[in-house]
CSV table of C-alpha atoms in Angstrom, one decimal:
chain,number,residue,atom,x,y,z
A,489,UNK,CA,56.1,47.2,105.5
A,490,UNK,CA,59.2,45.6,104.5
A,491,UNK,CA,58.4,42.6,102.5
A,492,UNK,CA,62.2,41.3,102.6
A,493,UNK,CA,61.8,41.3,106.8
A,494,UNK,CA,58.4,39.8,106.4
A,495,UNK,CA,59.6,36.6,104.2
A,496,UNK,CA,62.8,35.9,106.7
A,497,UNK,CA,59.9,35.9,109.6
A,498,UNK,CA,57.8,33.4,107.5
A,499,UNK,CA,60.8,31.6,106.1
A,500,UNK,CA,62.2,30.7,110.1
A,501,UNK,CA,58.0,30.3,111.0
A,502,UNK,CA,58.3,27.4,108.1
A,503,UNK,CA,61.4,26.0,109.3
A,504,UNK,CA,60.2,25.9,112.9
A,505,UNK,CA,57.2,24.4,111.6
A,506,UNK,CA,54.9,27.2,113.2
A,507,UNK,CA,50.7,27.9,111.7
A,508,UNK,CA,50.9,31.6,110.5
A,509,UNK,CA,47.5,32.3,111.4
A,510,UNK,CA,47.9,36.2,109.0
A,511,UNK,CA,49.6,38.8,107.6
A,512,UNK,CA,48.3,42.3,107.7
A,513,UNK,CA,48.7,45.1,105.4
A,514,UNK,CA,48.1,48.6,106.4
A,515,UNK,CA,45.8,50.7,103.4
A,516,UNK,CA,46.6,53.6,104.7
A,517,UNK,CA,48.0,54.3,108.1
A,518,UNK,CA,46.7,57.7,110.5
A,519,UNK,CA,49.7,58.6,111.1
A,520,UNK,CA,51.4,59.1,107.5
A,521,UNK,CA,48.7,57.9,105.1
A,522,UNK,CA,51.1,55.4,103.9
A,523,UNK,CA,49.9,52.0,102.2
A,524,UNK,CA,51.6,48.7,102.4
A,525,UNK,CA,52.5,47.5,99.5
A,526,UNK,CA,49.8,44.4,99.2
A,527,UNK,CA,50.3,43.2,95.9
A,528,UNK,CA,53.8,41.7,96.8
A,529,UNK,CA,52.3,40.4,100.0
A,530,UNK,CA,49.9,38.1,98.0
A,531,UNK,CA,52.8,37.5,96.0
A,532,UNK,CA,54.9,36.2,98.8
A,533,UNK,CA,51.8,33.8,99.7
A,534,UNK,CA,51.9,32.7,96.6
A,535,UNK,CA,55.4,31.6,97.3
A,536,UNK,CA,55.6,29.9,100.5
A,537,UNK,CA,52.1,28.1,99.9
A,538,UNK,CA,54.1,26.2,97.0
A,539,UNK,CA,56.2,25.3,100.2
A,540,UNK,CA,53.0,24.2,102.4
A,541,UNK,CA,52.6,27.5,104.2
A,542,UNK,CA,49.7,29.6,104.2
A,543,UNK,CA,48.1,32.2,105.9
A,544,UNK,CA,45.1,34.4,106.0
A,545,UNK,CA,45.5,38.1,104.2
A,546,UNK,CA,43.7,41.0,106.4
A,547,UNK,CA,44.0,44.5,104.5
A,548,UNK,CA,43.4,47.1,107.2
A,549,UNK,CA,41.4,50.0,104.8
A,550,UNK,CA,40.2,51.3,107.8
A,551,UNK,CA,41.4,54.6,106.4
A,552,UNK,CA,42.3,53.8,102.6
A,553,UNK,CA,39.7,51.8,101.6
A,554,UNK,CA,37.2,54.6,100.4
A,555,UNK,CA,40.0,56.0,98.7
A,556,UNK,CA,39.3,52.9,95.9
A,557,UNK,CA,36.5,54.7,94.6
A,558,UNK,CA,38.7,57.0,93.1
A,559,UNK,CA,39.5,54.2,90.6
A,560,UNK,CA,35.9,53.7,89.4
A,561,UNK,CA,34.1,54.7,86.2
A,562,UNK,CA,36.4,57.4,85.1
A,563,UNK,CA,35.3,61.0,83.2
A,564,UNK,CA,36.6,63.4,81.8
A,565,UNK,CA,37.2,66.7,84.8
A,566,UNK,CA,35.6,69.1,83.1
A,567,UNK,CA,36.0,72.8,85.0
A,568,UNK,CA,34.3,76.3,85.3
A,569,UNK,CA,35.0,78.3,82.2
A,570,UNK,CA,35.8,81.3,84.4
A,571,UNK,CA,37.7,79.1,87.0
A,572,UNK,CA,36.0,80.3,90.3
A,573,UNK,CA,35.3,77.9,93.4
A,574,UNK,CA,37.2,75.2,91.0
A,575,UNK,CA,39.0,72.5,93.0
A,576,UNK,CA,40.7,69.7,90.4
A,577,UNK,CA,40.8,66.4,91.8
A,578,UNK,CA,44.2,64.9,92.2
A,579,UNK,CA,44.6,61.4,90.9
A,580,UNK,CA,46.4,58.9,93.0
A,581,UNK,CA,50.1,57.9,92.9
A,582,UNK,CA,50.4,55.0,90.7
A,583,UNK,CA,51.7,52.9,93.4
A,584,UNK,CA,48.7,53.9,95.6
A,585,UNK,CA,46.2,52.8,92.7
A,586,UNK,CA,47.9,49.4,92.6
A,587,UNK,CA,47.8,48.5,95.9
A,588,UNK,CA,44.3,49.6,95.9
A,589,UNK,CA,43.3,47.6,93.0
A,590,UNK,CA,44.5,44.4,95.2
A,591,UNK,CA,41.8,44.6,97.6
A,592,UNK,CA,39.8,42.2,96.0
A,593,UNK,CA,42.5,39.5,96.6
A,594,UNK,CA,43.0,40.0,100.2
A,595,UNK,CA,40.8,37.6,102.3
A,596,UNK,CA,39.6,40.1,104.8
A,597,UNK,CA,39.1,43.8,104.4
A,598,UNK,CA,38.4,46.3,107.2
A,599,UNK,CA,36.6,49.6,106.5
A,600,UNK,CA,35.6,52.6,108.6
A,601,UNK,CA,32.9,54.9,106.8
A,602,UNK,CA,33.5,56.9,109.8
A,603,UNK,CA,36.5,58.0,108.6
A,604,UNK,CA,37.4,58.7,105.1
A,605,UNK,CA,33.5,57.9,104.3
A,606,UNK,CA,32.3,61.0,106.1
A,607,UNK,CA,30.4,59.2,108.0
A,608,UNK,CA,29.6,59.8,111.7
A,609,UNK,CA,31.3,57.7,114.4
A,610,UNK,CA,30.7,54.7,115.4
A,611,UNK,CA,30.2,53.2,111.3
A,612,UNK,CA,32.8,50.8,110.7
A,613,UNK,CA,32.7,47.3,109.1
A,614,UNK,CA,34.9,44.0,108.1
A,615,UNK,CA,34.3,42.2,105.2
A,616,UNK,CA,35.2,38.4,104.0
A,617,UNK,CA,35.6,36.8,100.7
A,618,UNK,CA,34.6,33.9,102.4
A,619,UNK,CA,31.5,34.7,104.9
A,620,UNK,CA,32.6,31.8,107.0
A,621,UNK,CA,35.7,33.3,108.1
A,622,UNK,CA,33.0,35.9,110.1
A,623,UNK,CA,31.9,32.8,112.7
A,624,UNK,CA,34.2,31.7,114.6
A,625,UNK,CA,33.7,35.3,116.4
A,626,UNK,CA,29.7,35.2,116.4
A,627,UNK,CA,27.7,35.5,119.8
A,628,UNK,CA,24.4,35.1,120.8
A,629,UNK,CA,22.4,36.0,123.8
A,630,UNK,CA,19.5,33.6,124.9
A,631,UNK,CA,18.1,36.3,126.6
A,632,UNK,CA,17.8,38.4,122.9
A,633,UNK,CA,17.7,35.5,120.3
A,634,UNK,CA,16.2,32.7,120.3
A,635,UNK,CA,16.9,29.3,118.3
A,636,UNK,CA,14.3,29.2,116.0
A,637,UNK,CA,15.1,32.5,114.8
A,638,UNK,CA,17.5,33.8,112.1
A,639,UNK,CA,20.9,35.2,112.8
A,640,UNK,CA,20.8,38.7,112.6
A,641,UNK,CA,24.2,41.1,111.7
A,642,UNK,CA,24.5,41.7,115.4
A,643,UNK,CA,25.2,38.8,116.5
A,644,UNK,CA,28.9,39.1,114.5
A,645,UNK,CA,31.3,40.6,116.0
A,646,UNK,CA,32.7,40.9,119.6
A,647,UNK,CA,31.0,44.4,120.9
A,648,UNK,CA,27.1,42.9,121.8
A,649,UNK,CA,25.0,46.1,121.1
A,650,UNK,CA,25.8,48.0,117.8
A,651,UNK,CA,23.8,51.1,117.3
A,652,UNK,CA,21.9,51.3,113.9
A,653,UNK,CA,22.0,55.3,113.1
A,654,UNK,CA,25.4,54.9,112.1
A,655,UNK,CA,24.9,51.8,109.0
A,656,UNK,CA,22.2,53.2,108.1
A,657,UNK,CA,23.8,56.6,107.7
A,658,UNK,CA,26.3,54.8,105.8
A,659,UNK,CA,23.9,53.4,103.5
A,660,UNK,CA,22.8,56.9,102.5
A,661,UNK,CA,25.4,58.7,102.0
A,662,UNK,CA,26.5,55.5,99.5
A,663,UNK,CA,23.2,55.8,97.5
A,664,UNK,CA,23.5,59.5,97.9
A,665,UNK,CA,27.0,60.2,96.8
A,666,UNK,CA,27.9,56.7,95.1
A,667,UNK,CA,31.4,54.7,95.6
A,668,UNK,CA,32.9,55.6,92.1
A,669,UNK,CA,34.3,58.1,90.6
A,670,UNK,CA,31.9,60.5,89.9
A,671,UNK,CA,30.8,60.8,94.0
A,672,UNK,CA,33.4,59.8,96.5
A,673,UNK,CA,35.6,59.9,94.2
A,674,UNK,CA,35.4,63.2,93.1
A,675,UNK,CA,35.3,64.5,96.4
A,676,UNK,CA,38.3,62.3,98.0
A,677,UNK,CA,40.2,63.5,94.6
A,678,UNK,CA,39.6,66.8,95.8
A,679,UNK,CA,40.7,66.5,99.6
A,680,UNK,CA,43.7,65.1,98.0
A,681,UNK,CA,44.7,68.2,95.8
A,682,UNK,CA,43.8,70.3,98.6
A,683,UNK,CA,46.0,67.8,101.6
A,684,UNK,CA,48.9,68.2,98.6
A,685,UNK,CA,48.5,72.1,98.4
A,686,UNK,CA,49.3,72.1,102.4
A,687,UNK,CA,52.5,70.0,101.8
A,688,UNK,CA,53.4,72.3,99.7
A,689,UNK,CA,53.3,74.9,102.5
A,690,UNK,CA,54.8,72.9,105.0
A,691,UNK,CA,57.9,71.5,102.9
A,692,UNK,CA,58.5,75.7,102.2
A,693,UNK,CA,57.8,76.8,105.7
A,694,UNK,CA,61.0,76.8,107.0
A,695,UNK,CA,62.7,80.4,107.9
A,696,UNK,CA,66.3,81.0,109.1
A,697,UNK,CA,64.7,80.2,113.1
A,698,UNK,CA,62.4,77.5,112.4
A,699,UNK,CA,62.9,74.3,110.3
A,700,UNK,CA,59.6,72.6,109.1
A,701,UNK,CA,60.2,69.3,107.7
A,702,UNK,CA,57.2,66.6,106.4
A,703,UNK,CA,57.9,63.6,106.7
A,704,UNK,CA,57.5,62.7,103.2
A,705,UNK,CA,60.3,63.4,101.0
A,706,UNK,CA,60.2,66.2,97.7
A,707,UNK,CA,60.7,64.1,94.4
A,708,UNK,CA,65.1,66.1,94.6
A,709,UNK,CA,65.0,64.4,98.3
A,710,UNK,CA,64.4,61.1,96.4
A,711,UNK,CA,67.4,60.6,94.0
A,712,UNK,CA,70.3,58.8,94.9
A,713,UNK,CA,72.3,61.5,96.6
A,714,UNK,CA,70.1,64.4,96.8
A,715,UNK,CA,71.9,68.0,96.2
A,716,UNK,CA,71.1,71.0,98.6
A,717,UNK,CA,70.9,72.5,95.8
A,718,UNK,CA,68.2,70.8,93.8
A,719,UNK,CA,66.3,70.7,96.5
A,720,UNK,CA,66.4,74.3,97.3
A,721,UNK,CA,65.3,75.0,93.5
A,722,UNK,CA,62.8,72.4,94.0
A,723,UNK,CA,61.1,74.6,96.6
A,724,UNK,CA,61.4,78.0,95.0
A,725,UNK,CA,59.4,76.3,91.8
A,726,UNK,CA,57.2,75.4,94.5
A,727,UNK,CA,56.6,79.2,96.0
A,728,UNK,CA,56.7,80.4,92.8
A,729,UNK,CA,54.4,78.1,90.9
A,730,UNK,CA,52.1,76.0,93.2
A,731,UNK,CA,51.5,78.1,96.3
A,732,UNK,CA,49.4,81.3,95.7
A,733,UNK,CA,48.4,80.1,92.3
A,734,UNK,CA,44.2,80.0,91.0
A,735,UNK,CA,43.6,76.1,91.1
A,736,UNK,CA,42.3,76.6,87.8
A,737,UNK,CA,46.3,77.9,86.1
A,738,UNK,CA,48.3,75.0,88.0
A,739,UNK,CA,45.8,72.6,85.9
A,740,UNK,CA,46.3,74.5,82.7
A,741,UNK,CA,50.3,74.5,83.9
A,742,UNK,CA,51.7,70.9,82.4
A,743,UNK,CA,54.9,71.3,84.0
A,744,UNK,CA,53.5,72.5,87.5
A,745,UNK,CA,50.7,69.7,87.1
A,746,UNK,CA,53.6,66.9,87.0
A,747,UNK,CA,55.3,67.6,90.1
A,748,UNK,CA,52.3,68.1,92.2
A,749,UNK,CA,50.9,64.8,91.1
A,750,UNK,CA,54.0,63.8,92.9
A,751,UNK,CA,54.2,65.7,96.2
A,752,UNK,CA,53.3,64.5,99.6
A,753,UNK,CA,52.1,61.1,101.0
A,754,UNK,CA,50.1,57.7,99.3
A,755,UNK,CA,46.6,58.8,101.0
A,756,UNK,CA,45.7,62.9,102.4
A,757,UNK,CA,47.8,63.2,105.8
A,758,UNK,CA,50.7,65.2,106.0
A,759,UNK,CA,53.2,64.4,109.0
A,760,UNK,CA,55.9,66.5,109.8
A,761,UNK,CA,57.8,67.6,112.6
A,762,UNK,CA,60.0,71.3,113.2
A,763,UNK,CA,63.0,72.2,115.0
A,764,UNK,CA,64.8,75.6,115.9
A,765,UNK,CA,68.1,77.7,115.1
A,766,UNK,CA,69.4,79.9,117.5
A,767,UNK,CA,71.9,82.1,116.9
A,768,UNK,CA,72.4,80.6,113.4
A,769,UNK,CA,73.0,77.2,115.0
A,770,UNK,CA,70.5,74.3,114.3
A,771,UNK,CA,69.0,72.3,117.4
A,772,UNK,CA,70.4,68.8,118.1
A,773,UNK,CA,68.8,67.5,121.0
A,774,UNK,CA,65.7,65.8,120.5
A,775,UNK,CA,64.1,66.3,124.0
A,776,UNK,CA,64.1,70.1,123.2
A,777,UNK,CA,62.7,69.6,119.9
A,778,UNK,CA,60.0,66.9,121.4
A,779,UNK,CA,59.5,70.2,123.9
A,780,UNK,CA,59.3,72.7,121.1
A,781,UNK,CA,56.7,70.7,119.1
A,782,UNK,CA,54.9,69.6,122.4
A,783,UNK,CA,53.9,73.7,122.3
A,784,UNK,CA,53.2,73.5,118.8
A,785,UNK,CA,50.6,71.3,119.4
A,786,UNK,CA,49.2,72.2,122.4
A,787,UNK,CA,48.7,76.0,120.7
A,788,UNK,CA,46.9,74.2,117.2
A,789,UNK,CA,45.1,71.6,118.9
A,790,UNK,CA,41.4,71.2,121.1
A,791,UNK,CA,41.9,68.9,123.7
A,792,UNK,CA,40.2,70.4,127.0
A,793,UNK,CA,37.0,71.6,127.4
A,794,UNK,CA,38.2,75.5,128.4
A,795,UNK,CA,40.4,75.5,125.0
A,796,UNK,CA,39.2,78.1,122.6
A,797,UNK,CA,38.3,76.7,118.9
A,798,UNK,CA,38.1,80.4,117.5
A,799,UNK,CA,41.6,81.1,118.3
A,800,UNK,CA,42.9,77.7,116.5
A,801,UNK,CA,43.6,78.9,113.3
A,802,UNK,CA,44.3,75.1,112.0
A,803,UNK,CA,43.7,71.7,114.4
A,804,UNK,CA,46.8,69.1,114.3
A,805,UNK,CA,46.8,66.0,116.3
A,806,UNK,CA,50.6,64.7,117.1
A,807,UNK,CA,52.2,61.1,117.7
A,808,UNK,CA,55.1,59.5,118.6
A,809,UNK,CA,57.4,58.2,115.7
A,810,UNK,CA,59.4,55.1,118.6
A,811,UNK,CA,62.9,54.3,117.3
A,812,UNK,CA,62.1,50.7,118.0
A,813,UNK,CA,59.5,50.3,115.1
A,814,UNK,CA,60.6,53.0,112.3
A,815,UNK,CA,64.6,52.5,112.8
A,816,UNK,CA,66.2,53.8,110.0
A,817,UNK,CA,63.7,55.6,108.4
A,818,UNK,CA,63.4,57.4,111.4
A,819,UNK,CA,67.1,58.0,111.9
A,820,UNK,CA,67.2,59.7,108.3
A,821,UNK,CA,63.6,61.6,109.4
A,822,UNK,CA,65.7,63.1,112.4
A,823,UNK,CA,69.0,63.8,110.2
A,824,UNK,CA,66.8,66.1,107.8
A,825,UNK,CA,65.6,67.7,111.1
A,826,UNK,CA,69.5,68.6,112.2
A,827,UNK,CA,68.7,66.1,115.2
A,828,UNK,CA,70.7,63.8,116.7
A,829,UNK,CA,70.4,60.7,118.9
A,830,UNK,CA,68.4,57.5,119.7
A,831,UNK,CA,65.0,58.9,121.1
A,832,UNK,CA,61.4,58.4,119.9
A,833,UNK,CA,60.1,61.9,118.0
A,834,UNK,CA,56.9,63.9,119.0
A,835,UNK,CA,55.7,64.7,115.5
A,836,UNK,CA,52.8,66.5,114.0
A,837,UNK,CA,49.8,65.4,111.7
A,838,UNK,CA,47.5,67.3,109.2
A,839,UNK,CA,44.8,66.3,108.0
A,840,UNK,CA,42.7,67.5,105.5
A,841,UNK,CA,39.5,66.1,104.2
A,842,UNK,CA,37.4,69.3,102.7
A,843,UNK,CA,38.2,70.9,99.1
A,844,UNK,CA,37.4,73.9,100.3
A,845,UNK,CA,41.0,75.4,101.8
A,846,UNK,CA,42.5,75.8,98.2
A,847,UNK,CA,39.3,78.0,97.5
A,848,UNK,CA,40.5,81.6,97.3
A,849,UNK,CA,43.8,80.6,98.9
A,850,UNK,CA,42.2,79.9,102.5
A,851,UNK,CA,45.3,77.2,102.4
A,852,UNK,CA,47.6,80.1,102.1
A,853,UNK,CA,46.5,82.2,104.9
A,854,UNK,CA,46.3,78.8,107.3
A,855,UNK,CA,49.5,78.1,106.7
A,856,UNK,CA,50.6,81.6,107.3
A,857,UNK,CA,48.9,81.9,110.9
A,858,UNK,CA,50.3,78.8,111.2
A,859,UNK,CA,53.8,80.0,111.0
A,860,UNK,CA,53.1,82.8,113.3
A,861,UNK,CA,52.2,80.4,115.9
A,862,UNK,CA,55.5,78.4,115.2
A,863,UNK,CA,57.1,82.2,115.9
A,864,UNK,CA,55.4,82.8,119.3
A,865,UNK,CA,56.8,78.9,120.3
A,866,UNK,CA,60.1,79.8,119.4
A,867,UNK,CA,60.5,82.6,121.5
A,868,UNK,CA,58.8,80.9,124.6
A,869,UNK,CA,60.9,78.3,123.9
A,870,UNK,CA,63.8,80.6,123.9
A,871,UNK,CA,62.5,82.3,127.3
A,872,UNK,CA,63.0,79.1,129.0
């Protein structure tokens, strides 16, 4: 979100004299795992309700919201003398943890155990400050409740029928597990470290055919005006200190700790997209490389019935990054890709939510089939 484009759309609301009914921040989106940055939303409310504007504040954690656990009754990581099946958890990004923290000051929250909960689909919920705000969408059937009975939760909402396995599933795993540190915490901390091992592998992918670019800038991409240079030293410490290492020596590695407490996105998805060289010269047209990653996906991915899971080393899923809503960050996305033009982007997304791929490098040998697959694309591509 761009606050400064969100207080000139609030500032021409006031001066038209137009209700602002909400403003939404995003706690983590599907596509990038990027948070809104909430804390300066409240503080823009703050602002224009000195002016006599308000407006509700809706934090959409479908996706993020578990993440806050993370930030709960913190210990000491204590791991296996000998190092084996260790996975250290990964604490969040500093900005991450603030944003996460101002949940409690938004007015709505939504939450989907069935996503980074674990939990099976359908368990999602949306919770007020202010249990009023939950009526003005309440129905009831006369043909289910009657009026001398109590409301029930399903009458909130606007789906009729909920099923039950799915809150009460939730409700176990929470006493089960528990929502702090020591439970989801621990575990989310360790899908983390393992979703930032597999940036690393995609940000050093790239060989003199392919070009594998995430979406999320290295920490030399960052500075002011980054040097080729930098960031080509940047991704040799990577290969030779991150990848292929024992989890157990990059913790024990204070220099190698640092900068991959700062790699890849606010919340455990990795987007990125990859282009082609042929003939030493870089692709520019973005319809071929739409193409090209098109076949990426459709060779890691299960979307028909007669597709094979055992030969799918890795599953992505993909999406469309549209010109119209990322603009300029988008144009720079597609500079770093060698492309050029005005067209929406067919990009790629990883997810990873297990601690187990770091485990005796199993991240390292799915990134390498990986590659091999972005090989047999290139050449199909070339046999066009």
């Amino acid at each position: 979100m761009d606050t400064k484009a969100l207080e000139e759309r609030l500032e021409q609301r006031l001066n038209d004299k137009q209700a602002v009914y909400a403003v939404v921040a995003l706690m983590g989106s599907t596509e990038q795992g990027a948070i809104d940055p909430l804390s300066e939303v409240l503080e823009i409310r703050k602002k224009f309700e000195a002016r006599g504007l308000s407006f509700v504040v809706h934090a959409d954690a479908a996706w993020g919201g578990y993440f806050a656990s993370m930030l709960r009754e913190r210990r000491r990581l204590r791991a296996p003398r000998d190092g084996r099946g260790f996975v250290p958890q990964l604490p969040l990004p500093r900005y991450t943890e603030k944003e996460l923290l101002s949940l409690k000051d938004a007015d709505s929250v939504t939450i989907d155990p069935h996503k980074s909960g674990y939990i099976p689909y359908p368990a999602g919920g949306l919770c007020y400050k202010d249990e009023r705000m939950k009526y003005p969408v309440t129905w009831k059937s006369p043909i289910v409740y009657r009026d001398d009975q109590p409301f029930s939760m399903g009458v909130y909402g606007i789906e009729g029928s909920k099923p039950g396995a799915a809150p009460v599933a939730a409700y176990l795993s929470h006493e089960v597990l528990g929502l702090h540190r020591e439970g989801y915490g621990a575990l989310l901390g360790e899908a983390i470290f393992s979703c930032t091992k597999m940036y690393c592998h995609w940000a050093t992918m790239s060989t003199c055919d392919i070009i594998v670019t995430p979406f999320n800038l290295l920490p030399a991409e960052k500075e002011g005006c980054p040097d080729p240079k930098k960031i080509e030293k940047q991704k040799q410490f990577i290969r030779e200190r991150i990848l292929n290492r024992p989890n157990i020596e990059l913790v024990g590695d204070e220099e190698t700790w640092k900068l991959v407490k700062e790699l890849g996105s606010d919340l455990c998805i990795n987007a990125f997209a990859c282009n082609f060289r042929i003939k030493d010269k870089v692709n520019e047209d973005i319809v071929e490389a739409n193409y090209f990653n098109t076949r990426l996906f459709e060779r890691l991915s299960i979307t028909q019935i007669k597709d094979d899971m055992q030969s799918r080393p890795l599953i992505l899923t993909s999406s469309v990054f549209t010109q119209d809503d990322y603009q300029g960050c988008l144009t720079h996305f597609k500079n770093r890709l060698g492309l050029v033009g005005q067209q929406d982007l067919y990009a790629l997304v990883n997810v990873i939510m297990s601690p187990f791929p770091t485990e005796g490098n199993f991240s390292g040998q799915l990134a390498e089939e990986s590659k091999n697959r972005r090989g047999g694309s290139q050449g199909l591509l070339q046999a066009q």
